[in-house]
Structure formats: C-alpha cells, structure tokens
Coordinates of C-alpha atoms in Angstrom, one line a residue:
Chain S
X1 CA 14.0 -41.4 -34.7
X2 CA 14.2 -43.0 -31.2
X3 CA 13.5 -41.0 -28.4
X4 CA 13.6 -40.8 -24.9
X5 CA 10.5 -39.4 -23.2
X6 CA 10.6 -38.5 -19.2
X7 CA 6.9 -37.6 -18.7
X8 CA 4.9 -36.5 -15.9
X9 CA 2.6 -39.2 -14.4
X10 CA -0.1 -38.6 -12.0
X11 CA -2.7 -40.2 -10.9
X12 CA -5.0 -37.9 -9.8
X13 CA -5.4 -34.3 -8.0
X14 CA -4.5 -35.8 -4.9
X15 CA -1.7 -38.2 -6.0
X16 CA 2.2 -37.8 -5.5
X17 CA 3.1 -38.0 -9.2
X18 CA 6.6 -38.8 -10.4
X19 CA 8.1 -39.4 -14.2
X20 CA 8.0 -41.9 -16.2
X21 CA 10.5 -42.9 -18.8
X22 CA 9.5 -43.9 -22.4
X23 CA 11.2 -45.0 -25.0
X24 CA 9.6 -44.4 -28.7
X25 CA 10.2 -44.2 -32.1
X26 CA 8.7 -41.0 -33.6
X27 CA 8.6 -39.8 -37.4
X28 CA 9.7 -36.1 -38.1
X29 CA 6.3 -35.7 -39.7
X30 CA 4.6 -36.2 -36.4
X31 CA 3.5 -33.4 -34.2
X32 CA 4.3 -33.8 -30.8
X33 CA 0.9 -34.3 -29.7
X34 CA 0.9 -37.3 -32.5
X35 CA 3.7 -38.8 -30.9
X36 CA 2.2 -38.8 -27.6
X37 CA -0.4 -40.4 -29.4
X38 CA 1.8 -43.2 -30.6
X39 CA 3.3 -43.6 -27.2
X40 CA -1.0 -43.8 -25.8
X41 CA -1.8 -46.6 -28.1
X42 CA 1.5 -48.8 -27.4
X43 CA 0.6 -47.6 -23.9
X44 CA -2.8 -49.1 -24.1
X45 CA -2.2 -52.0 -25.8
X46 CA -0.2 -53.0 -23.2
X47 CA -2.9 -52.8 -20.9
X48 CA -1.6 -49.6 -19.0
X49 CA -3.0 -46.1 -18.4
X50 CA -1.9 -43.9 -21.4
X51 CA -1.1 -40.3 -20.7
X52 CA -3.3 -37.8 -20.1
X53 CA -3.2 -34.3 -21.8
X54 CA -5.8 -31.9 -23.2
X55 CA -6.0 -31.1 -26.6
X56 CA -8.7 -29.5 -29.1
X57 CA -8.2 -28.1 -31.9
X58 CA -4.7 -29.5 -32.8
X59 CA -4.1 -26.1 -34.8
X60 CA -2.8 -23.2 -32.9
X61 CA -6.0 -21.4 -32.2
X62 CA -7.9 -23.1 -29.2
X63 CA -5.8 -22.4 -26.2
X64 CA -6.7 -26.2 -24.9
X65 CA -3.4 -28.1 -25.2
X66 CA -0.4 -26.9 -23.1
X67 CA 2.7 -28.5 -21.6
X68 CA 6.4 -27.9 -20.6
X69 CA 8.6 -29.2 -22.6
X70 CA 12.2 -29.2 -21.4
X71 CA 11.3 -26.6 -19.5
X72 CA 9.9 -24.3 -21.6
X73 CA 5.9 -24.0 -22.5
X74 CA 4.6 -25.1 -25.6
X75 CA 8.0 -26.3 -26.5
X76 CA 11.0 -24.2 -28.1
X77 CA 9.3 -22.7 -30.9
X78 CA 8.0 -19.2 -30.8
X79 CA 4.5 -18.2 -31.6
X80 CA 3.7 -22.4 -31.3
X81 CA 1.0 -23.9 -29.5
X82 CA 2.2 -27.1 -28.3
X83 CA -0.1 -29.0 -31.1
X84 CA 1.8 -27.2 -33.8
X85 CA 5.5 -28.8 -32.7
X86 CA 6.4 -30.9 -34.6
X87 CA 9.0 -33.9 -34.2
X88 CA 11.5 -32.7 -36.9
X89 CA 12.8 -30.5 -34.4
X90 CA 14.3 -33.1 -32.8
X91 CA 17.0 -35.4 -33.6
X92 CA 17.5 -39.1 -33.0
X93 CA 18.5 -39.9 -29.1
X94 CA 17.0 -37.0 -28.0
X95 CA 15.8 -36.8 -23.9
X96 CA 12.3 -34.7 -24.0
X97 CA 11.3 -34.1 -20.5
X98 CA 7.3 -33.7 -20.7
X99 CA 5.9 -31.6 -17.4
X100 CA 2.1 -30.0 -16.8
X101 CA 2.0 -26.2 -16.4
X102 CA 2.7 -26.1 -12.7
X103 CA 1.0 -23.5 -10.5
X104 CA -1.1 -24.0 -7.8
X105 CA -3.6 -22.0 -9.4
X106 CA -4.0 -24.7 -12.3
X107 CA -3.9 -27.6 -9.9
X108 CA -2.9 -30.6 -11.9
X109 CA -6.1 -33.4 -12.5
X110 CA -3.6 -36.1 -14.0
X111 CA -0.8 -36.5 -15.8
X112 CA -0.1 -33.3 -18.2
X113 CA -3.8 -32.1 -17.6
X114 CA -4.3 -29.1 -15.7
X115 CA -7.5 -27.3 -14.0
X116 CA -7.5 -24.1 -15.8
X117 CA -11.4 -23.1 -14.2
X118 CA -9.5 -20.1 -12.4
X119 CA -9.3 -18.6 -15.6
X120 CA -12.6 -18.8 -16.5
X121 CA -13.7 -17.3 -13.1
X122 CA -11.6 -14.3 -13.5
X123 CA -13.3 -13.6 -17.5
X124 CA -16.7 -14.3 -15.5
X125 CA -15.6 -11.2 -13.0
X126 CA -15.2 -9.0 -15.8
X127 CA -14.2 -10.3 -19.2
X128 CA -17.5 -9.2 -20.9
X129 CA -19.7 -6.3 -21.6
X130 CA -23.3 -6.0 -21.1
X131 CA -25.5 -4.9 -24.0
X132 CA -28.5 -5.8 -25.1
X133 CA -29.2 -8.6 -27.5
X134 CA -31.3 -8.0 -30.1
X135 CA -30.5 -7.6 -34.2
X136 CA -26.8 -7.1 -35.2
X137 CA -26.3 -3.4 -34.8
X138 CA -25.2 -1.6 -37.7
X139 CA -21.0 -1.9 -38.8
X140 CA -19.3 0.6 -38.2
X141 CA -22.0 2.5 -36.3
X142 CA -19.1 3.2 -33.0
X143 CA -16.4 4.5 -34.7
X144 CA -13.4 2.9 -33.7
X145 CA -9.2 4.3 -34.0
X146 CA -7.4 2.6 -36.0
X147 CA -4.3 2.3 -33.2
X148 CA -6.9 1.0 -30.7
X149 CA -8.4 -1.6 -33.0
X150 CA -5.2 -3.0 -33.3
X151 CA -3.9 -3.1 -30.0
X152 CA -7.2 -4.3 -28.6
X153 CA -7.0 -7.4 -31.4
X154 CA -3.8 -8.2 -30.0
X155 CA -4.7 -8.8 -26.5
X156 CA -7.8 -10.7 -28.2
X157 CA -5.4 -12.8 -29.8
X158 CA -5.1 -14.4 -26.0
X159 CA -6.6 -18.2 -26.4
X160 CA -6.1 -18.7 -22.5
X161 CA -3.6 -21.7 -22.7
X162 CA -2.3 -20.9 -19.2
X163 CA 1.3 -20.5 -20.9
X164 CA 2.3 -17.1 -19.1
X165 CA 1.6 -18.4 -15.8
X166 CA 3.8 -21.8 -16.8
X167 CA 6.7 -19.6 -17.7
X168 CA 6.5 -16.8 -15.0
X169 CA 8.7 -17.5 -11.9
X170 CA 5.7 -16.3 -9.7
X171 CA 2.9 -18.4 -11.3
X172 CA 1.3 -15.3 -11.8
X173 CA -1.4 -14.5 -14.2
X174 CA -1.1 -10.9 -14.3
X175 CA -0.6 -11.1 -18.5
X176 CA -3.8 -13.2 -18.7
X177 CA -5.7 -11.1 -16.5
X178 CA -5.0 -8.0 -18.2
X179 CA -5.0 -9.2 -21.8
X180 CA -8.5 -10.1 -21.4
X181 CA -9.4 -6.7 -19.8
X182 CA -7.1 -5.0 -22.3
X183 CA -9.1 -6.1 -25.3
X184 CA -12.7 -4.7 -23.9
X185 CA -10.9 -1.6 -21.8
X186 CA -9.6 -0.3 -25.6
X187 CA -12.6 0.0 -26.9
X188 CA -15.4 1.8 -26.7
X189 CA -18.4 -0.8 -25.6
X190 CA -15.7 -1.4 -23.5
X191 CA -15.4 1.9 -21.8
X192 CA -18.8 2.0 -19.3
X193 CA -18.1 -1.0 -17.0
X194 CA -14.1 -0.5 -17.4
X195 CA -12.9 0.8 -13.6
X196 CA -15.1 -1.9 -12.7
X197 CA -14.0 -4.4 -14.4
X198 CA -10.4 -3.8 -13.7
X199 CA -11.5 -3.8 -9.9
X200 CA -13.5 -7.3 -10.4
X201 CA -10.8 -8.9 -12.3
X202 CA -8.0 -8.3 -10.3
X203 CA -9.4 -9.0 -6.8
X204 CA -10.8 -12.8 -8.1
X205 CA -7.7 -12.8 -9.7
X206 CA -5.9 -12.2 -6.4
X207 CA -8.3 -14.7 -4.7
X208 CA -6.7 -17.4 -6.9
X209 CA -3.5 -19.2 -5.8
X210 CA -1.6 -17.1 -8.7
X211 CA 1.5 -15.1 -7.8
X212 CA 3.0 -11.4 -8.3
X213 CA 4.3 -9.9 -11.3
X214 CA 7.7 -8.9 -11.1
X215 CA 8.1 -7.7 -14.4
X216 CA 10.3 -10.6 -15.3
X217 CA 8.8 -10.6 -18.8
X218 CA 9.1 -14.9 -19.2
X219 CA 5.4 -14.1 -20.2
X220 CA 5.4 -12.5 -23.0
X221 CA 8.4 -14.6 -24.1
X222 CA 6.5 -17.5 -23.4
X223 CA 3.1 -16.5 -25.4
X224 CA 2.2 -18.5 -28.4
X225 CA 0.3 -15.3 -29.6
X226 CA 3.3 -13.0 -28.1
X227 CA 1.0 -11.0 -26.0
X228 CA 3.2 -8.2 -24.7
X229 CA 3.4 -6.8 -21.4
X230 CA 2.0 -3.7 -22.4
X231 CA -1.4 -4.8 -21.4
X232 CA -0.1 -5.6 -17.7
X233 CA 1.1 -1.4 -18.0
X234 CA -2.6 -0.5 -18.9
X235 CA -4.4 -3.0 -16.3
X236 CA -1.7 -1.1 -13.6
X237 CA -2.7 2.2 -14.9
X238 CA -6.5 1.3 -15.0
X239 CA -6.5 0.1 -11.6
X240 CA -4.8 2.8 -10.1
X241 CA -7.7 5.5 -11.4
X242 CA -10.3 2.7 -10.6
X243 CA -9.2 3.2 -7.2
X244 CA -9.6 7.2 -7.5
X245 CA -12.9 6.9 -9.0
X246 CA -14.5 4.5 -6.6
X247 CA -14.1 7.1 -3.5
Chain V
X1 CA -7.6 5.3 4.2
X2 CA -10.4 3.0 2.8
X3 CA -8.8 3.6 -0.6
X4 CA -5.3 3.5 1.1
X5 CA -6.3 0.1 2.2
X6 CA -8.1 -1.1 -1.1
X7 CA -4.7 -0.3 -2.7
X8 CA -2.6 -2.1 -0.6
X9 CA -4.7 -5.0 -0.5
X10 CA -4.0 -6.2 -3.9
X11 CA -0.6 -7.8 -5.0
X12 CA -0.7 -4.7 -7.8
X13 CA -1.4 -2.2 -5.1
X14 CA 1.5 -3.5 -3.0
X15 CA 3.8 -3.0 -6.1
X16 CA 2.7 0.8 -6.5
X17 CA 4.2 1.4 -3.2
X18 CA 7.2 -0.6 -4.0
X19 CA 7.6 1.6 -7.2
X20 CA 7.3 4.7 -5.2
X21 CA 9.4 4.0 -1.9
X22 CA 12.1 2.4 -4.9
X23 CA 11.8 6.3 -6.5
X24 CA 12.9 7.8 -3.5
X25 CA 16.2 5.7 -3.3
X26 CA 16.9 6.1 -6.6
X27 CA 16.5 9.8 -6.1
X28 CA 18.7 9.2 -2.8
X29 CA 21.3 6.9 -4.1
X30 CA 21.9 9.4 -6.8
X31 CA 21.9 12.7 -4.4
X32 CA 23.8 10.7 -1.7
X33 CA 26.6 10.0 -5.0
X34 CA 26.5 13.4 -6.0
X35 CA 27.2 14.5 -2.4
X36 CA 30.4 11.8 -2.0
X37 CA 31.8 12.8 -5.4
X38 CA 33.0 16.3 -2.7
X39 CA 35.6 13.9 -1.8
X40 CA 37.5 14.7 -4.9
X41 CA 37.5 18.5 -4.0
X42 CA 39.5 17.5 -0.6
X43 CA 39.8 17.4 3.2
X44 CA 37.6 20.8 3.8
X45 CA 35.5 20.9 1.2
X46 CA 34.4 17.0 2.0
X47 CA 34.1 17.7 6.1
X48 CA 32.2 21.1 5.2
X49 CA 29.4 19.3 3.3
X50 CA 28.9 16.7 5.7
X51 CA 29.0 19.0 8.5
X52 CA 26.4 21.1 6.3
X53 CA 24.2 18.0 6.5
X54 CA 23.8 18.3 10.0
X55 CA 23.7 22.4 10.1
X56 CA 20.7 22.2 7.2
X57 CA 17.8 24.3 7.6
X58 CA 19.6 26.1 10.5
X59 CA 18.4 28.4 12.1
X60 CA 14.7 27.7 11.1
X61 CA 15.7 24.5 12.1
X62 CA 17.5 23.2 14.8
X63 CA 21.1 21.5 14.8
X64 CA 20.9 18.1 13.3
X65 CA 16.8 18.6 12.8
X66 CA 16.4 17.9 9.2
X67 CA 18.6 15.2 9.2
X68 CA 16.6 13.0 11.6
X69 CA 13.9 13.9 9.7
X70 CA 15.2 12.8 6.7
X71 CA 16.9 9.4 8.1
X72 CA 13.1 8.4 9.7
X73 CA 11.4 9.0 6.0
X74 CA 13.8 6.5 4.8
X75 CA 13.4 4.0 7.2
X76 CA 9.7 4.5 7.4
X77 CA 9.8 4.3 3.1
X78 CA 11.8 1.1 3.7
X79 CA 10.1 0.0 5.9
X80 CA 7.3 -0.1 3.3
X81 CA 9.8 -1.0 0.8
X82 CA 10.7 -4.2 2.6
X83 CA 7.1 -5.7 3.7
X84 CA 6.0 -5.2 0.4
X85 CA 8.7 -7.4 -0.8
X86 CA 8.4 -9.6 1.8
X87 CA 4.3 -10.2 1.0
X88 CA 4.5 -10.2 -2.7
X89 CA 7.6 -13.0 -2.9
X90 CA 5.5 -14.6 0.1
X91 CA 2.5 -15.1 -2.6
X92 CA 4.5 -15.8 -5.2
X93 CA 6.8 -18.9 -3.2
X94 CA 3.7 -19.8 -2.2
X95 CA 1.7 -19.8 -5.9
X96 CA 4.0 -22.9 -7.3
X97 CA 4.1 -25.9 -4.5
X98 CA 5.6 -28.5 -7.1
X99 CA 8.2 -27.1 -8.6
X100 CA 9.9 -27.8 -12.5
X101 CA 12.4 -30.7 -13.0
X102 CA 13.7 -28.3 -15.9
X103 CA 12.9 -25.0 -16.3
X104 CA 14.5 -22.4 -19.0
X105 CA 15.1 -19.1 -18.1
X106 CA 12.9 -17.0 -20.3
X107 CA 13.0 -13.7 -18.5
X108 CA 14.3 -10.2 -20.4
X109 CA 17.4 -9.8 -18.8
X110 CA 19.2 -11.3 -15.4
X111 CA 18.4 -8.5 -13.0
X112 CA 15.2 -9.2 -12.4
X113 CA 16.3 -12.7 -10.8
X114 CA 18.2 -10.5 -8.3
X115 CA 15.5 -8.8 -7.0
X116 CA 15.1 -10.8 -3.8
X117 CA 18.6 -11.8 -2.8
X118 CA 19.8 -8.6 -4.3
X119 CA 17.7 -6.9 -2.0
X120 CA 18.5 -8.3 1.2
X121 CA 22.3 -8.4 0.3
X122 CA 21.4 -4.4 -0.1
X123 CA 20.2 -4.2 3.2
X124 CA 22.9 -5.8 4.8
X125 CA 24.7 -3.4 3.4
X126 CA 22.9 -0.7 4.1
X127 CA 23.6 -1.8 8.0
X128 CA 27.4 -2.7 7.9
X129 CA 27.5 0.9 6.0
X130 CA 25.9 2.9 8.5
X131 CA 28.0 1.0 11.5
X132 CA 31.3 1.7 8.8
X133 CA 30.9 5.5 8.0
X134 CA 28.0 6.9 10.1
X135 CA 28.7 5.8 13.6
X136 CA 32.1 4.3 13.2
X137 CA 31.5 1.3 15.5
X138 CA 33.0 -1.0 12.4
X139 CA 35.6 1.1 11.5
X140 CA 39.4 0.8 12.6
X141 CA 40.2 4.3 13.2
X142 CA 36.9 6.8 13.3
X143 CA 37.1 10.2 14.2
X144 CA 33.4 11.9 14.6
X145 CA 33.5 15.2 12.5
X146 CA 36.1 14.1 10.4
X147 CA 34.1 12.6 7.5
X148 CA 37.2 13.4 4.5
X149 CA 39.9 11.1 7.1
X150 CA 37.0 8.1 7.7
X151 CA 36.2 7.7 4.3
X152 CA 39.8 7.9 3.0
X153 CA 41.2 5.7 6.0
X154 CA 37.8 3.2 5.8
X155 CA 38.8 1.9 2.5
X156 CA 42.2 1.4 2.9
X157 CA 41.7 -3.0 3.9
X158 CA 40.9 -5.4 1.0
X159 CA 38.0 -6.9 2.6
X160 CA 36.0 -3.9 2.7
X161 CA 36.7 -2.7 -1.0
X162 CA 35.5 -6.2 -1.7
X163 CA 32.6 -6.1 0.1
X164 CA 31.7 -2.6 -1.3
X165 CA 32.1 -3.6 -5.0
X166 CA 29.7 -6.5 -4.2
X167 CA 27.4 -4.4 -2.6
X168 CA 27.6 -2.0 -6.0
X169 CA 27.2 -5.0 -8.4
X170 CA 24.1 -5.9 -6.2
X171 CA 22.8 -1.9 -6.2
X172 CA 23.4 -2.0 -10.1
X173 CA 21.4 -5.1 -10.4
X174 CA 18.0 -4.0 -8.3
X175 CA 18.5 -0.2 -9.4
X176 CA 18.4 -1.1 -13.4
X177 CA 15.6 -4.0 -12.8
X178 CA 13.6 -1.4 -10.4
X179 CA 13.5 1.8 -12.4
X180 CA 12.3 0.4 -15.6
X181 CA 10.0 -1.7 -13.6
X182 CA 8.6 1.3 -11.4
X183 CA 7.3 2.7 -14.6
X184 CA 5.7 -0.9 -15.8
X185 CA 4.3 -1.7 -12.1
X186 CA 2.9 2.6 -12.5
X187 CA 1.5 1.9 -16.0
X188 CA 3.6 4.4 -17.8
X189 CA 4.4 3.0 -20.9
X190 CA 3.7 5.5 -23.4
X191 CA 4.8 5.1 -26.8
X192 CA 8.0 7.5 -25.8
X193 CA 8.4 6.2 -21.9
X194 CA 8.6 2.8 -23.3
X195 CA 11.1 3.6 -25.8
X196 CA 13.7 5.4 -23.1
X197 CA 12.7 3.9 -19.9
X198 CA 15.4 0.4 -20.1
X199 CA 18.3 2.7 -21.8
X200 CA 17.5 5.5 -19.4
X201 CA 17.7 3.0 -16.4
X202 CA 21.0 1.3 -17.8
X203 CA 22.4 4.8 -17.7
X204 CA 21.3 5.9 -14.4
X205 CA 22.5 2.4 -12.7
X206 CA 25.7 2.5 -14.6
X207 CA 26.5 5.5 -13.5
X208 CA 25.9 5.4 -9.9
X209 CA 27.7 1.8 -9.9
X210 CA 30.5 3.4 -11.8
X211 CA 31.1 7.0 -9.6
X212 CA 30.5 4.9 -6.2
X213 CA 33.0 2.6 -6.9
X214 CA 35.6 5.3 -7.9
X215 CA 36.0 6.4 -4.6
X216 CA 37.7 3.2 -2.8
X217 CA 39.6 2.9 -6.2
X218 CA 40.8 6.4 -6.0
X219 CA 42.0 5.2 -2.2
X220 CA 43.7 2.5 -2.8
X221 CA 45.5 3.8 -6.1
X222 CA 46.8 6.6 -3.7
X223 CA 44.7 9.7 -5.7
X224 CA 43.0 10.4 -2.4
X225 CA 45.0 11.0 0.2

C-alpha cells in the first residue's frame, strides 16, 4: 500500500524541528516500526539521515518505543505498544502523521526520540524498597490478599513508555508517578518506607517540567497496559496522611 | 502552618484545596437553588426569605451580621479557589512548550475541557449576577427590599435570559467535572464511591442546571408574575 508519512524531524535537543513528508510503499504484514525501517534504509541509501526513534523489544513489554501517531500515542489500537501496530490497519493512500511524545519533561533528543531520564529520577526517589540481600526468602512467607496482589500487579504492569504524559492535556505524569508507588504502597514490603515514598516521589516529580492532573482521564485511555486512574486516587490519599504523619 | 505549606506546595496539595473550596459551592449553589425555588410560593413568601437572610442569627447577631460573614468566606474560599486554578493551569501551559500538529481527544467525557474557560465564564458571572440581583446597579428597574419584583422584572429582556442559560450550561459543565473529580483529586475511590460518584454528580448538576433555569422560563412564559 502507498502511504503518506508526515514525520517529525529534528536535529537535535536544541534544533527547531519541522515535518517531513515521505512517501512509501508498506506491506500490511509490516509493523509500523518495520515500515519506518523500510523508509530508514531508502533513507540511507540515499545518503540522508534516517529517522530516529527508540525501540527494544519490538513486542509489547519493554516500555522503549513510543510515538504519536495521528495524534494519538502508540497509535489507535488499545492495549498496543507502538511496535505491536501493524500496517494492515491502514489502507492504501493513507496520511500518518508521526510526532515524539511532547512534554517538556521528555525533552525531545532527535526526531521521534525522547529523554525519558525524568522518569527514572522519580523511581530513584522512591520506586523501591530496601531489604536486605541475601538468599531468596521463603514463598509465601508474607502473606499477601488476594485483592491486593492483583491490584498491585496491575500498576506493575506500568513499562514506563511515557504514553500517559503524551496523551494528558497537562503533560502530567501523575498516572506514572503513582503507578509505580501504587505497586510497592499495596503491599506489604511495601508498607515501612510508604508515607515516605509518596512524599519523595511527588516532590521530584513536581521538580520535573510535568504538569497537573485534572482528572481528564486521556491517561488511562492512552495506556498500552490500561493502567487506571485508581492509582492516582491512592497516591492522593497516601499523600494527604503522609502529610499528617510527618508533623 | 509548616504542613499547611507543605500541602500547598505541591501541584496535588493545590488540588485538595481546589476540591474543598469546590465543596462549599456545590453545597452553596445547591442551598442558594433551594432558597430561589421560594419564588414559586409568591411575592411575600420570596421577600420574607430574603429579608430573613439579612435578619439571620438575630438577636445573637446583629442585622445583616451573618451575612457578611458568609459573603467574606466565599470570597476568601474563591479566592483560594481561583489561585489554585490559576497556578496549576500555569504549570500545566507551561509543561508542553511545542505543541501537537494533531492531537485526539482521549479524555472521559467533554467537561473536563471546560474547566478553565468554564471557570472564568463562571466568574464573570458571578460579577454581572451580583451587580443584576444583589445591588441592582445592572438592572433596569431595582427596588432594594423587594427581592420577589427584581427577580420577576430582571428576567423579563432576552439578552439576560441568554446570558443566564449560558452561564448554567457553563455551571453544569464545571459542577459535573468538579464533584466527581473532588473525590479523585481527595482519594476517595472506594469500591462503592467509585461506583456512584459520576452518576451521583450527573444528578446533582442536572438538577441545579435544570431548577435554575426554570425560574427565567417560568418569567417569560408568564407563570410568575
């Protein structure tokens, strides 16, 4: 199928960057990340820069590749990483406009690739628990509820593709940020650093150019793992009686 | 104070005390609609309530005592309301320099893009409301004590019917986006809260649109006289 490809070229972090139109010819067995492929080698066989975009994994589970495609993250399918689109949504003559996630907390490096080190620094403020290392302690040896297991695996599901803050119209990160305290805060190894960690987390989170949570919701309706905004209720809650406890 | 400041000094602290000051005017718009629907009992029932208004308290308090009071907690709450706002949109314009060429709309539901615009439309209104009915500086033929004849005679020109069934759509809007939110932003989202809080705020905003606008559409179909 022939397609029209506007995509996001930039130099560098520094650089005014503009789009670029493309023309290819893609197969619908291609996944998008393929196709850009395709365009790359023509691209470099033509002596130009090809197009630069992170990817990993290439199967739904490493939170590396991310872009907005026609406006939407990842692409129009739901529960899809960006590396598990494939072409055969599309139709011949299609326009696909290709843009990076754009906050200024993920400040763009070139073309579709993003700086997502904020991230990291707010799971280094609190995103762990301390313990010591040693042999594997028994299984099963802190009982764990059922409920609790489950919810906390579902804000583990959270691969940190930087999706949420794409979609929301703040560029905020509030579903990252609390997904990632969600999953430790449930549980009990979680529990003695929690108030804590809610404190630590939000405050580098705040010191990052990210935005406020409105509640819009574009988050969890933008989440490849569909990571629901019931984590941003607990994190509220949580911080609210970190604040109590800390006096 | 240290933990009055430590609150505030996070966009998430800054949102509690948005969803608290937005509590008290939902708990005001909905006493303030309660007190209008009088209207529909007549001339001296209507101009006995609002006279009561100023008489409340009496004699512990003085003439028109508790109402002061109760008009400087709303301006001090929306005070807090509004440069809360204010900050939190401030971060947020701020937090995405470049924008999208295309961008889909993937939020729940319409309202919450109102917030802002919604907002200051609201307090606009809120102004033009107080110069209409309150101190009758905007209004074509005010008498002071006679609250049943200003109401009845203040919606009696197209433009201002207009301009109050904006000013509803606009309440409906930030009222049904800011109660479910104010329990999201407080972190109650129990298995049951979660379940009732959007219906419960469809209901309540619903309603208050709904009973508000009655009144200039009973004027102007000739039910109140």
């Amino acid at each position: 199928m022939k397609l029209k490809l506007h995509v996001w070229r930039q130099a560098g972090p520094s650089e005014r960057g503009r789009f670029v139109t493309y023309d290819t010819d893609a197969s619908e067995h291609m996944s998008f990340l393929e196709m850009l492929d395709v365009v790359n080698e023509e691209l470099e066989s033509n002596g130009e820069e090809p197009i630069v975009f992170d990817s990993d994994c290439r199967e739904g589970i490493c939170g590396t590749c991310g872009m907005v495609i026609n406006g939407r993250p990842h692409g129009p399918w739901k529960r899809t990483t960006v590396c598990q689109l494939h072409m055969r949504e599309y139709g011949d003559g299609d326009e696909i406009w290709v843009e990076p996630w754009r906050a200024d907390g993920f400040p763009v490096q070139r073309d579709l690739m993003v700086d997502r080190s904020a991230f990291d620094r707010i799971v280094a403020a609190g995103g762990y628990i301390s313990v010591r290392t040693g042999s594997a302690p028994d299984a099963n040896a802190i009982a764990v509820e059922q409920v609790d297991a489950e919810k906390s695996m579902d804000a583990a599901s959270c691969i940190g593709c930087g999706a949420c803050v794409a979609a929301c119209p703040n560029a905020s990160a509030m579903l990252f940020t609390s997904a990632k305290a969600a999953h430790l805060n449930l549980l009990p190894q979680g529990q003695p650093e929690r108030y804590g960690r809610v404190l630590d987390m939000i405050l580098t989170m705040e010191a990052e150019q990210f935005g406020t949570c409105t509640n819009h919701g574009a988050c969890e309706n933008a989440c490849p793992k569909e990571i629901k905004i019931d984590v941003i209720a607990m994190l509220n809650r949580d911080y609210m009686k970190a604040l109590l406890k800390a006096s | 104070m240290r933990r009055v400041y430590s609150l505030y000094s996070t966009s998430v602290g800054k949102k509690y005390t948005m969803a608290v000051s937005g509590a008290i005017f939902v708990l005001f718009v909905i006493v303030h609609m309660f007190g209008n629907l009088k209207v529909y009992l007549g001339p001296e029932a209507f101009n006995h309530y609002a006279e009561g208004l100023r008489e409340f308290g009496e004699p512990f308090l003085g003439y028109e005592w508790f109402l002061w009071v109760f008009r400087a907690g709303l301006v001090a709450f929306l005070l807090i309301h509004t440069v809360a706002a204010w900050q939190t949109s401030r971060q947020s314009w701020a937090a995405r320099g470049q924008k999208y060429k295309k961008q889909e709309k993937l939020v729940f539901h319409y309202a919450s893009r109102t917030m802002r615009w919604g907002g200051v439309a609201l307090l606009l209104f809120v102004v033009y409301h107080i110069l209409h009915l309150t101190t009758g500086t905007l209004h074509p033929d005010f008498v002071p004590g006679d609250a049943y004849h200003n109401f009845v005679t203040g919606f009696r020109s197209v433009p201002v019917v207009a301009a109050y069934t904006l000013a509803m759509i606009a309440l409906g809007l930030h009222l049904y986006h800011g109660i479910w939110s104010a329990f999201q932003t407080m972190g109650l989202d129990g298995p049951r809260t979660k379940r009732w809080r959007m219906p419960m705020a469809l209901a309540v905003s619903l309603i208050v649109v709904l009973v508000n606008l009655s009144f200039p559409v009973a004027v102007y179909t000739g039910i109140l006289q």
